Tab-separated table of C-alpha atoms (C1' of nucleotides) in Angstrom:
chain	number	residue	atom	x	y	z
Y	21	MET	CA	34.725	-34.734	20.089
Y	22	ALA	CA	36.373	-31.412	20.459
Y	23	LEU	CA	34.675	-28.585	18.648
Y	24	ARG	CA	37.455	-27.957	16.327
Y	25	ALA	CA	39.120	-31.223	16.142
Y	26	THR	CA	37.495	-32.167	12.621
Y	27	ARG	CA	38.007	-28.747	11.321
Y	28	GLN	CA	41.684	-28.871	12.484
Y	29	GLN	CA	42.044	-32.276	10.856
Y	30	ILE	CA	40.773	-30.966	7.420
Y	31	VAL	CA	43.233	-28.063	7.586
Y	32	GLN	CA	45.995	-30.235	7.989
Y	33	ALA	CA	45.184	-32.620	5.470
Y	34	ALA	CA	44.555	-30.053	2.887
Y	35	ASP	CA	47.658	-28.222	4.024
Y	36	ASP	CA	49.651	-31.298	2.986
Y	37	LEU	CA	47.663	-32.126	-0.030
Y	38	PHE	CA	47.949	-28.717	-1.224
Y	39	TYR	CA	51.790	-28.798	-0.923
Y	40	ARG	CA	51.981	-32.274	-2.529
Y	41	GLN	CA	49.542	-32.130	-5.131
Y	42	GLY	CA	49.008	-28.299	-5.535
Y	43	PHE	CA	45.949	-26.384	-4.836
Y	44	GLU	CA	44.115	-26.856	-7.967
Y	45	HIS	CA	44.886	-30.739	-8.218
Y	46	THR	CA	43.474	-31.397	-4.904
Y	47	SER	CA	39.898	-32.150	-4.770
Y	48	PHE	CA	37.523	-32.243	-1.909
Y	49	ALA	CA	37.215	-35.800	-2.215
Y	50	ASP	CA	40.999	-36.240	-1.641
Y	51	ILE	CA	40.824	-34.291	1.502
Y	52	ALA	CA	37.590	-36.174	2.820
Y	53	LYS	CA	39.347	-39.519	2.012
Y	54	VAL	CA	42.378	-38.558	4.144
Y	55	VAL	CA	40.263	-37.053	7.019
Y	56	ASN	CA	37.713	-40.108	6.627
Y	57	ILE	CA	34.670	-37.906	6.609
Y	58	SER	CA	31.863	-37.361	3.996
Y	59	ARG	CA	31.610	-34.519	1.600
Y	60	GLY	CA	28.788	-32.979	3.148
Y	61	ASN	CA	30.273	-32.774	6.599
Y	62	PHE	CA	33.000	-30.491	4.940
Y	63	TYR	CA	30.506	-27.782	3.897
Y	64	HIS	CA	29.493	-27.653	7.493
Y	65	HIS	CA	32.848	-26.591	8.315
Y	66	PHE	CA	34.189	-24.688	5.157
Y	67	LYS	CA	31.594	-22.979	2.938
Y	68	SER	CA	33.871	-23.290	-0.355
Y	69	LYS	CA	37.242	-24.518	-1.334
Y	70	ASP	CA	38.848	-21.075	-1.235
Y	71	GLU	CA	37.709	-20.952	2.746
Y	72	ILE	CA	39.757	-24.002	3.063
Y	73	LEU	CA	42.852	-22.310	1.400
Y	74	ASP	CA	42.576	-19.156	3.783
Y	75	ALA	CA	42.633	-21.630	6.584
Y	76	VAL	CA	45.701	-23.450	5.489
Y	77	ILE	CA	47.620	-20.303	4.473
Y	78	GLU	CA	46.752	-18.806	7.940
Y	79	THR	CA	48.233	-21.793	9.855
Y	80	ARG	CA	51.333	-21.619	7.472
Y	81	LEU	CA	51.649	-18.065	8.735
Y	82	GLN	CA	51.402	-18.910	12.171
Y	83	ARG	CA	53.473	-22.003	11.660
Y	84	THR	CA	56.148	-20.048	10.158
Y	85	GLN	CA	56.156	-17.164	12.655
Y	86	GLN	CA	56.751	-20.053	15.416
Y	87	MET	CA	59.630	-21.148	13.786
Y	88	LEU	CA	61.389	-17.904	13.389
Y	89	LEU	CA	60.639	-17.249	17.017
Y	90	ASP	CA	62.188	-20.634	17.852
Y	91	TRP	CA	65.200	-19.610	15.477
Y	92	GLU	CA	65.437	-16.579	17.491
Y	93	GLU	CA	65.828	-18.445	20.702
Y	94	GLU	CA	67.973	-21.107	19.493
Y	95	GLY	CA	70.385	-18.731	17.476
Y	96	ALA	CA	72.651	-16.460	19.989
Y	97	SER	CA	73.838	-14.484	17.055
Y	98	PRO	CA	72.131	-13.098	14.111
Y	99	LYS	CA	74.485	-14.961	12.019
Y	100	GLU	CA	73.474	-18.152	13.689
Y	101	ARG	CA	69.923	-17.567	13.095
Y	102	ILE	CA	70.495	-16.723	9.357
Y	103	GLU	CA	72.151	-20.087	9.121
Y	104	SER	CA	69.160	-21.846	10.411
Y	105	TYR	CA	67.204	-20.258	7.758
Y	106	ILE	CA	69.779	-21.740	5.155
Y	107	ARG	CA	69.986	-25.103	6.647
Y	108	ILE	CA	66.246	-25.562	6.283
Y	109	LEU	CA	66.954	-26.568	2.472
Y	110	LEU	CA	68.582	-29.709	3.658
Y	111	THR	CA	66.482	-30.063	6.754
Y	112	ASN	CA	63.536	-30.337	4.563
Y	113	TRP	CA	65.132	-32.000	1.670
Y	114	ALA	CA	63.121	-34.891	1.698
Y	115	MET	CA	60.082	-32.800	1.067
Y	116	ILE	CA	61.780	-30.369	-1.269
Y	117	LYS	CA	63.071	-32.656	-3.639
Y	118	ASP	CA	59.642	-34.017	-4.351
Y	119	TYR	CA	57.565	-31.030	-3.890
Y	120	GLY	CA	59.789	-28.063	-3.924
Y	121	CYS	CA	59.463	-24.934	-1.773
Y	122	PRO	CA	56.021	-24.692	0.030
Y	123	VAL	CA	55.904	-21.174	-0.012
Y	124	GLY	CA	57.083	-20.372	-3.405
Y	125	THR	CA	55.077	-23.218	-5.078
Y	126	LEU	CA	51.808	-21.901	-3.641
Y	127	CYS	CA	52.687	-18.346	-4.597
Y	128	THR	CA	53.454	-19.215	-8.153
Y	129	GLU	CA	50.522	-21.339	-8.517
Y	130	LEU	CA	48.106	-18.758	-7.123
Y	131	ALA	CA	49.702	-16.129	-9.477
Y	132	LYS	CA	48.945	-18.242	-12.521
Y	133	LEU	CA	45.250	-18.718	-11.125
Y	134	ASP	CA	45.070	-15.196	-10.359
Y	135	HIS	CA	43.617	-16.297	-7.219
Y	136	SER	CA	42.409	-13.721	-4.733
Y	137	SER	CA	44.220	-15.209	-1.886
Y	138	LYS	CA	47.510	-14.692	-3.675
Y	139	GLU	CA	48.527	-11.566	-1.472
Y	140	GLN	CA	47.636	-13.631	1.779
Y	141	ALA	CA	50.003	-16.293	0.517
Y	142	ASN	CA	52.902	-13.940	-0.428
Y	143	LYS	CA	52.674	-12.822	3.320
Y	144	VAL	CA	54.621	-16.062	4.231
Y	145	PHE	CA	57.306	-14.709	2.051
Y	146	SER	CA	57.194	-11.251	3.875
Y	147	LEU	CA	57.540	-13.079	7.445
Y	148	PHE	CA	60.874	-14.417	6.115
Y	149	ARG	CA	61.819	-11.202	4.737
Y	150	ILE	CA	61.091	-9.059	7.647
Y	151	TRP	CA	62.880	-11.559	10.120
Y	152	LEU	CA	66.030	-11.872	7.737
Y	153	ARG	CA	65.963	-8.020	7.465
Y	154	GLN	CA	65.916	-7.659	11.074
Y	155	GLN	CA	69.056	-10.047	11.400
Y	156	PHE	CA	70.739	-8.131	8.849
Y	157	THR	CA	69.843	-4.843	10.753
Y	158	LEU	CA	71.419	-6.451	13.760
Y	159	LEU	CA	74.620	-7.209	11.811
Y	160	GLY	CA	74.795	-3.622	11.052
Y	161	TYR	CA	73.506	-3.376	7.677
Y	162	GLY	CA	71.050	-0.750	8.276
Y	163	ASP	CA	70.276	0.683	4.554
Y	164	GLU	CA	71.103	-2.477	2.997
Y	165	ALA	CA	69.289	-4.963	5.268
Y	166	ASP	CA	66.205	-5.141	3.101
Y	167	GLY	CA	68.226	-5.851	-0.061
Y	168	LEU	CA	70.238	-8.501	1.856
Y	169	ALA	CA	67.121	-10.220	3.028
Y	170	MET	CA	65.730	-10.212	-0.285
Y	171	HIS	CA	68.953	-11.683	-1.547
Y	172	VAL	CA	69.077	-14.601	0.894
Y	173	LEU	CA	65.269	-15.464	-0.050
Y	174	SER	CA	65.748	-15.667	-3.489
Y	175	TRP	CA	69.052	-17.328	-3.364
Y	176	SER	CA	67.288	-20.001	-1.282
Y	177	GLN	CA	64.218	-20.271	-3.523
Y	178	GLY	CA	66.316	-20.575	-6.519
Y	179	VAL	CA	68.127	-23.702	-5.018
Y	180	ALA	CA	65.004	-25.305	-3.877
Y	181	THR	CA	63.493	-24.996	-7.326
Y	182	LEU	CA	66.579	-26.266	-9.018
Y	183	GLY	CA	67.194	-29.102	-6.419
Y	184	ASN	CA	63.688	-30.088	-7.005
Y	185	ALA	CA	64.185	-30.329	-10.919
Y	186	PHE	CA	67.370	-31.948	-10.823
Y	187	ASN	CA	66.807	-33.903	-7.793
Y	188	ASP	CA	70.337	-33.156	-6.828
Y	189	ILE	CA	71.093	-33.021	-2.971
Y	190	GLU	CA	75.084	-32.429	-3.488
Y	191	TYR	CA	74.254	-29.345	-5.566
Y	192	VAL	CA	71.858	-28.293	-2.767
Y	193	ARG	CA	74.711	-29.059	-0.135
Y	194	GLN	CA	77.259	-26.933	-2.279
Y	195	GLU	CA	74.913	-24.104	-2.618
Y	196	VAL	CA	74.286	-24.143	1.151
Y	197	ALA	CA	77.768	-23.923	1.745
Y	198	LYS	CA	78.340	-21.189	-0.625
Y	199	MET	CA	75.517	-19.290	1.209
Y	200	CYS	CA	77.245	-19.734	4.779
Y	201	ASP	CA	80.423	-18.595	3.250
Y	202	TRP	CA	78.904	-15.693	1.887
Y	203	LEU	CA	77.517	-14.981	5.097
Y	204	ASP	CA	80.675	-15.534	6.991
Y	205	ALA	CA	82.387	-12.880	4.532
Y	206	MET	CA	79.584	-10.372	5.346
Y	207	CYS	CA	79.983	-10.653	9.165
Y	208	ARG	CA	83.698	-10.469	8.742
Y	209	HIS	CA	83.464	-7.232	6.850
Y	210	ASN	CA	81.420	-5.788	9.588
Y	211	LYS	CA	83.232	-7.218	12.277
Y	212	CYS	CA	80.292	-8.832	13.816
Y	213	GLY	CA	79.598	-12.061	15.521
Y	214	LYS	CA	80.796	-10.952	18.804
Y	215	LYS	CA	78.635	-8.116	19.521
Y	216	PHE	CA	75.351	-10.023	19.199
Y	217	LYS	CA	76.030	-13.150	21.322
Y	218	GLN	CA	72.919	-12.260	23.285
Y	219	LYS	CA	69.816	-10.473	22.214
Y	220	LYS	CA	67.143	-10.031	24.681
Y	221	ARG	CA	63.324	-11.487	23.865
Y	222	GLN	CA	60.043	-11.126	25.335
G	6	MET	CA	45.820	-24.434	-45.810
G	7	ALA	CA	49.148	-25.770	-45.184
G	8	LEU	CA	49.575	-29.150	-43.770
G	9	ARG	CA	50.917	-28.259	-40.279
G	10	ALA	CA	49.237	-24.815	-40.067
G	11	THR	CA	46.459	-25.717	-37.459
G	12	ARG	CA	48.523	-27.828	-35.597
G	13	GLN	CA	51.098	-25.118	-35.114
G	14	GLN	CA	48.454	-22.819	-34.116
G	15	ILE	CA	47.218	-25.079	-31.378
G	16	VAL	CA	51.125	-25.668	-30.145
G	17	GLN	CA	51.406	-21.972	-30.055
G	18	ALA	CA	48.038	-21.179	-28.397
G	19	ALA	CA	48.855	-24.103	-25.547
G	20	ASP	CA	52.278	-22.879	-25.274
G	21	ASP	CA	50.902	-19.299	-24.519
G	22	LEU	CA	48.117	-20.666	-22.060
G	23	PHE	CA	50.236	-23.266	-20.206
G	24	TYR	CA	52.713	-20.325	-19.180
G	25	ARG	CA	49.762	-18.044	-18.297
G	26	GLN	CA	47.448	-20.145	-16.801
G	27	GLY	CA	49.464	-23.232	-15.884
G	28	PHE	CA	49.148	-26.698	-17.445
G	29	GLU	CA	46.466	-28.342	-15.491
G	30	HIS	CA	44.152	-25.072	-15.290
G	31	THR	CA	44.228	-24.919	-19.076
G	32	SER	CA	41.546	-26.908	-20.688
G	33	PHE	CA	41.023	-28.104	-24.325
G	34	ALA	CA	37.940	-25.597	-24.571
G	35	ASP	CA	40.413	-23.027	-23.498
G	36	ILE	CA	43.003	-23.638	-26.495
G	37	ALA	CA	39.962	-24.478	-28.730
G	38	LYS	CA	38.685	-21.075	-28.111
G	39	VAL	CA	41.776	-19.211	-29.061
G	40	VAL	CA	42.536	-21.197	-32.228
G	41	ASN	CA	38.917	-20.980	-33.276
G	42	ILE	CA	38.501	-24.747	-34.024
G	43	SER	CA	36.224	-27.262	-32.664
G	44	ARG	CA	36.959	-29.754	-30.020
G	45	GLY	CA	36.349	-32.388	-32.269
G	46	ASN	CA	39.154	-31.212	-34.620
G	47	PHE	CA	41.485	-31.204	-31.897
G	48	TYR	CA	41.710	-34.992	-31.682
G	49	HIS	CA	42.919	-35.465	-35.188
G	50	HIS	CA	46.116	-33.506	-34.379
G	51	PHE	CA	46.549	-34.561	-30.898
G	52	LYS	CA	45.261	-37.992	-29.461
G	53	SER	CA	45.459	-36.508	-25.821
G	54	LYS	CA	46.236	-33.305	-23.704
G	55	ASP	CA	49.426	-35.081	-22.596
G	56	GLU	CA	50.668	-35.098	-26.290
G	57	ILE	CA	49.900	-31.470	-26.766
G	58	LEU	CA	52.072	-30.843	-23.509
G	59	ASP	CA	54.979	-32.744	-25.079
G	60	ALA	CA	54.631	-30.602	-28.417
G	61	VAL	CA	54.839	-27.433	-26.442
G	62	ILE	CA	57.819	-28.530	-24.448
G	63	GLU	CA	59.471	-29.606	-27.841
G	64	THR	CA	58.926	-26.224	-29.276
G	65	ARG	CA	60.312	-24.405	-25.967
G	66	LEU	CA	63.333	-26.826	-25.924
G	67	GLN	CA	64.012	-25.633	-29.898
G	68	ARG	CA	63.295	-21.868	-29.185
G	69	THR	CA	65.673	-21.997	-26.254
G	70	GLN	CA	68.547	-23.807	-28.082
G	71	GLN	CA	67.877	-21.053	-30.707
G	72	MET	CA	68.137	-18.238	-28.193
G	73	LEU	CA	71.290	-19.664	-26.772
G	74	LEU	CA	72.823	-19.772	-30.444
G	75	ASP	CA	71.771	-16.357	-30.978
G	76	TRP	CA	73.300	-14.999	-27.817
G	77	GLU	CA	76.529	-16.913	-28.759
G	78	GLU	CA	76.528	-14.899	-31.790
G	79	GLU	CA	75.832	-11.571	-30.208
G	80	GLY	CA	78.043	-11.866	-27.285
G	81	ALA	CA	81.698	-11.620	-28.272
G	82	SER	CA	83.143	-12.976	-24.681
G	83	PRO	CA	81.547	-15.465	-22.511
G	84	LYS	CA	81.218	-12.812	-19.857
G	85	GLU	CA	79.057	-10.780	-22.505
G	86	ARG	CA	76.837	-14.146	-23.277
G	87	ILE	CA	76.175	-15.015	-19.594
G	88	GLU	CA	75.365	-11.182	-19.263
G	89	SER	CA	72.663	-11.752	-21.908
G	90	TYR	CA	71.068	-14.513	-19.843
G	91	ILE	CA	71.223	-12.577	-16.662
G	92	ARG	CA	69.484	-9.653	-18.403
G	93	ILE	CA	66.417	-11.820	-19.684
G	94	LEU	CA	65.157	-11.268	-16.300
G	95	LEU	CA	64.603	-7.584	-17.281
G	96	THR	CA	63.822	-8.354	-21.006
G	97	ASN	CA	61.163	-10.445	-20.077
G	98	TRP	CA	59.686	-8.712	-16.813
G	99	ALA	CA	56.612	-7.822	-18.521
G	100	MET	CA	55.403	-11.565	-18.487
G	101	ILE	CA	57.738	-12.783	-15.594
G	102	LYS	CA	55.896	-10.072	-13.105
G	103	ASP	CA	52.401	-11.838	-13.886
G	104	TYR	CA	53.341	-15.524	-14.353
G	105	GLY	CA	56.953	-16.175	-13.143
G	106	CYS	CA	59.630	-17.851	-15.057
G	107	PRO	CA	58.173	-20.155	-17.852
G	108	VAL	CA	60.689	-23.033	-17.273
G	109	GLY	CA	60.535	-23.159	-13.565
G	110	THR	CA	57.036	-22.875	-13.259
G	111	LEU	CA	56.079	-25.489	-15.830
G	112	CYS	CA	58.712	-27.751	-13.812
G	113	THR	CA	57.429	-27.309	-10.614
G	114	GLU	CA	53.868	-27.768	-11.451
G	115	LEU	CA	54.750	-31.157	-13.450
G	116	ALA	CA	56.791	-32.278	-10.459
G	117	LYS	CA	53.481	-31.876	-8.263
G	118	LEU	CA	51.359	-33.569	-10.657
G	119	ASP	CA	54.254	-36.326	-10.992
G	120	HIS	CA	53.521	-36.049	-14.427
G	121	SER	CA	55.511	-38.399	-17.116
G	122	SER	CA	56.716	-35.388	-19.201
G	123	LYS	CA	58.487	-34.030	-16.115
G	124	GLU	CA	61.844	-35.090	-17.188
G	125	GLN	CA	61.361	-33.708	-20.566
G	126	ALA	CA	60.535	-30.350	-19.146
G	127	ASN	CA	63.724	-30.161	-16.962
G	128	LYS	CA	65.693	-30.613	-20.117
G	129	VAL	CA	65.005	-26.753	-20.793
G	130	PHE	CA	66.907	-26.236	-17.692
G	131	SER	CA	69.579	-28.529	-19.158
G	132	LEU	CA	69.837	-26.504	-21.757
G	133	PHE	CA	70.699	-23.465	-20.163
G	134	ARG	CA	73.065	-25.430	-17.587
G	135	ILE	CA	75.173	-26.809	-20.300
G	136	TRP	CA	75.245	-23.836	-22.070
G	137	LEU	CA	76.414	-21.591	-19.183
G	138	ARG	CA	78.737	-24.395	-18.061
G	139	GLN	CA	80.358	-23.860	-21.435
G	140	GLN	CA	80.771	-20.124	-20.838
G	141	PHE	CA	82.406	-20.470	-17.461
G	142	THR	CA	84.704	-23.236	-19.030
G	143	LEU	CA	85.792	-20.688	-21.775
G	144	LEU	CA	86.302	-18.430	-18.625
G	145	GLY	CA	88.756	-20.710	-17.504
G	146	TYR	CA	86.876	-22.432	-14.612
G	147	GLY	CA	87.183	-25.860	-15.771
G	148	ASP	CA	86.003	-28.026	-12.507
G	149	GLU	CA	83.868	-25.294	-10.985
G	150	ALA	CA	82.061	-24.417	-14.528
G	151	ASP	CA	79.082	-26.918	-13.428
G	152	GLY	CA	78.597	-25.551	-10.150
G	153	LEU	CA	79.047	-22.041	-11.164
G	154	ALA	CA	76.279	-22.508	-14.156
G	155	MET	CA	73.856	-23.978	-11.471
G	156	HIS	CA	74.720	-21.080	-9.390
G	157	VAL	CA	73.725	-18.583	-11.918
G	158	LEU	CA	70.552	-20.704	-12.764
G	159	SER	CA	69.268	-20.996	-9.279
G	160	TRP	CA	70.112	-17.452	-8.531
G	161	SER	CA	68.056	-16.094	-11.805
G	162	GLN	CA	65.470	-18.454	-11.048
G	163	GLY	CA	65.244	-17.352	-7.275
G	164	VAL	CA	64.907	-13.532	-8.468
G	165	ALA	CA	62.075	-14.604	-10.887
G	166	THR	CA	59.890	-16.145	-8.134
G	167	LEU	CA	60.307	-13.422	-5.865
G	168	GLY	CA	60.030	-10.835	-8.568
G	169	ASN	CA	56.649	-12.401	-9.283
G	170	ALA	CA	55.493	-12.448	-5.838
G	171	PHE	CA	56.420	-9.013	-4.825
G	172	ASN	CA	56.052	-7.508	-8.315
G	173	ASP	CA	58.812	-5.477	-7.620
G	174	ILE	CA	60.978	-4.680	-10.573
G	175	GLU	CA	63.128	-2.424	-8.462
G	176	TYR	CA	64.387	-5.470	-6.585
G	177	VAL	CA	64.944	-7.156	-9.773
G	178	ARG	CA	67.085	-4.594	-10.937
G	179	GLN	CA	69.179	-4.931	-7.867
G	180	GLU	CA	69.849	-8.520	-8.032
G	181	VAL	CA	70.663	-8.310	-11.795
G	182	ALA	CA	73.113	-5.615	-11.049
G	183	LYS	CA	74.568	-7.794	-8.253
G	184	MET	CA	74.911	-10.617	-10.650
G	185	CYS	CA	76.859	-8.805	-12.992
G	186	ASP	CA	78.923	-7.320	-10.382
G	187	TRP	CA	79.515	-10.960	-9.445
G	188	LEU	CA	80.396	-11.914	-12.777
G	189	ASP	CA	82.768	-8.941	-13.086
G	190	ALA	CA	84.471	-9.928	-9.879
G	191	MET	CA	84.814	-13.817	-11.459
G	192	CYS	CA	86.436	-12.353	-14.718
G	193	ARG	CA	88.836	-10.175	-13.147
G	194	HIS	CA	90.016	-12.885	-10.688
G	195	ASN	CA	90.585	-15.018	-13.693
G	196	LYS	CA	92.075	-12.097	-15.952
G	197	CYS	CA	89.694	-12.879	-18.633
G	198	GLY	CA	87.473	-10.679	-20.818
G	199	LYS	CA	90.653	-10.084	-23.190
G	200	LYS	CA	91.383	-13.688	-24.436
G	201	PHE	CA	87.877	-14.363	-25.375
G	202	LYS	CA	87.039	-11.342	-27.547
G	203	GLN	CA	86.134	-13.669	-30.426
G	204	LYS	CA	85.080	-17.343	-30.455
G	205	LYS	CA	84.470	-19.298	-33.773
G	206	ARG	CA	80.932	-20.865	-34.395
G	207	GLN	CA	79.691	-22.943	-37.403
C	9	DG	C1'	35.913	-38.002	-62.646
C	10	DA	C1'	36.040	-41.560	-59.121
C	11	DC	C1'	38.585	-42.851	-54.619
C	12	DT	C1'	41.257	-42.280	-50.878
C	13	DT	C1'	43.325	-39.399	-47.605
C	14	DT	C1'	43.102	-35.609	-44.827
C	15	DG	C1'	40.932	-31.820	-42.098
C	16	DT	C1'	36.565	-30.274	-39.765
C	17	DA	C1'	32.804	-29.902	-36.955
C	18	DG	C1'	29.916	-30.957	-33.307
C	19	DG	C1'	27.126	-34.342	-30.634
C	20	DA	C1'	27.540	-37.902	-27.086
C	21	DC	C1'	29.552	-39.882	-23.213
C	22	DA	C1'	31.306	-41.054	-18.764
C	23	DA	C1'	34.000	-39.304	-14.954
C	24	DG	C1'	35.095	-35.844	-11.895
C	25	DC	C1'	34.242	-31.565	-9.842
C	26	DA	C1'	32.734	-28.250	-6.273
C	27	DT	C1'	28.042	-27.049	-4.351
C	28	DC	C1'	23.881	-27.708	-2.403
C	29	DC	C1'	20.144	-29.952	0.196
C	30	DT	C1'	17.662	-32.793	3.403
C	31	DA	C1'	17.830	-36.324	7.053
C	32	DT	C1'	19.825	-38.305	10.860
C	33	DT	C1'	22.982	-38.851	14.562
C	34	DT	C1'	25.526	-36.755	18.355
C	35	DT	C1'	26.398	-33.162	21.723
C	36	DT	C1'	25.302	-29.652	24.391
C	37	DT	C1'	22.179	-26.597	27.037
C	38	DT	C1'	18.512	-25.876	29.943
K	25	DA	C1'	14.642	-35.787	30.277
K	26	DA	C1'	13.406	-32.006	26.704
K	27	DA	C1'	14.847	-28.906	23.393
K	28	DA	C1'	18.059	-26.989	20.776
K	29	DA	C1'	22.316	-26.830	18.516
K	30	DA	C1'	26.139	-28.637	16.074
K	31	DA	C1'	28.082	-32.478	13.561
K	32	DT	C1'	27.486	-35.976	10.285
K	33	DA	C1'	26.072	-38.865	6.034
K	34	DG	C1'	25.048	-39.121	1.816
K	35	DG	C1'	21.948	-38.446	-2.267
K	36	DA	C1'	20.917	-34.831	-5.872
K	37	DT	C1'	22.504	-31.161	-9.091
K	38	DG	C1'	24.653	-28.884	-12.568
K	39	DC	C1'	28.874	-27.866	-14.626
K	40	DT	C1'	33.381	-28.707	-16.879
K	41	DT	C1'	36.474	-32.087	-17.893
K	42	DG	C1'	39.102	-35.293	-21.213
K	43	DT	C1'	37.748	-38.404	-24.876
K	44	DC	C1'	35.253	-40.549	-28.484
K	45	DC	C1'	32.581	-41.137	-32.308
K	46	DT	C1'	29.906	-40.270	-36.467
K	47	DA	C1'	29.206	-37.224	-40.252
K	48	DC	C1'	30.607	-33.873	-43.426
K	49	DA	C1'	33.904	-31.293	-46.332
K	50	DA	C1'	38.249	-30.448	-48.824
K	51	DA	C1'	42.181	-31.790	-51.205
K	52	DG	C1'	45.304	-34.854	-53.197
K	53	DT	C1'	45.824	-38.956	-56.100
K	54	DC	C1'	45.061	-42.497	-59.611
DNA sequence: GACTTTGTAGGACAAGCATCCTATTTTTTT
DNA sequence: AAAAAAATAGGATGCTTGTCCTACAAAGTC
């Protein structure tokens, strides 16, 4: 088999289980059962549970980065790109309704555990933050761009948490609509949407 | 000693530890150490860990209800009362920055554990929801009141999560200001703030 | 003052956990 | 084909967990 095939399977299974059950509530046996390998084999690939967590966070960082690049290509204007971000609440609703936001829930869990990988997990938030900030910068909100990025970030985060708690997609739809309306107003005030039809990449 | 003194101590310690460490990461030994009683004594007061959780949630429900009643007395207008809610982000910042929102973090943890007390924990959210809804109703937003309540709820929830992740009080201050501005605008549009100076209670 | 209830202590237990270790198989290198 | 390296399996270990059990102390009741 390929050199990293098993390792990759482990990370994939751990990624999924950490999201659905939480980091602490997921045991080695749980992951081993999914991947169908022995516990011993585990320690050939990862020396500790924390090491798996680091690997999981690493793949999440890469996956997120890729997603942001994709949105950058798909969305012609900054506004459309931000809308891609907002819509993720509905795109991933099937998971969010049961397990919440994968980024936020991991960060809050690690914060409570005072885990050493806490900062690393927060970097996923940072990726979104920086990306959103750039979109708002392109929309002409120089100084406010970071504040607006954080605003969108926390707004969506709250909607994920409450949507999960109340299991109410209708409410999520409403909030998504509100966010899009808000974004519309933001763009109108700055008379954007025409100037940013095309943005060069690569 | 009083009949329920020890029991109350247990609940109090568990309440604190569940918040700071999370429910699952808190063991019987942890609680027993704080209260300074033996493990055995524990089972005289609570048959299981889940039973303690239920008791903790119960006290949180009561404490929340009392806080809402207090705000109702302190705040002359619905607007001022909602502001009391918003300001809690700053009032409790010392805890939130390290452990997040006590309501949200418990609900998300129990959701991942698929715990039977999940719904009970969600009721704390419901208390805030109903209370906020009433304030917005008083402000004249009949049909929209519930949607606005949920909006405030998720907004603050997101700010707590992101504030915790980034450990950034300046950002929290900005968002609190934004929420107050937003509330101002809401009241101005409905020409409120004068009609609701005094509201009878009890 | 005897008796029942309530509170407290701490040992015992089985299960689950992360981790380590050794032996065996598979793959790669030479 | 021989030797070295990597991958795998599964038993052993020691710790922690929630839970149970029995023994004793305190308090209240008749």
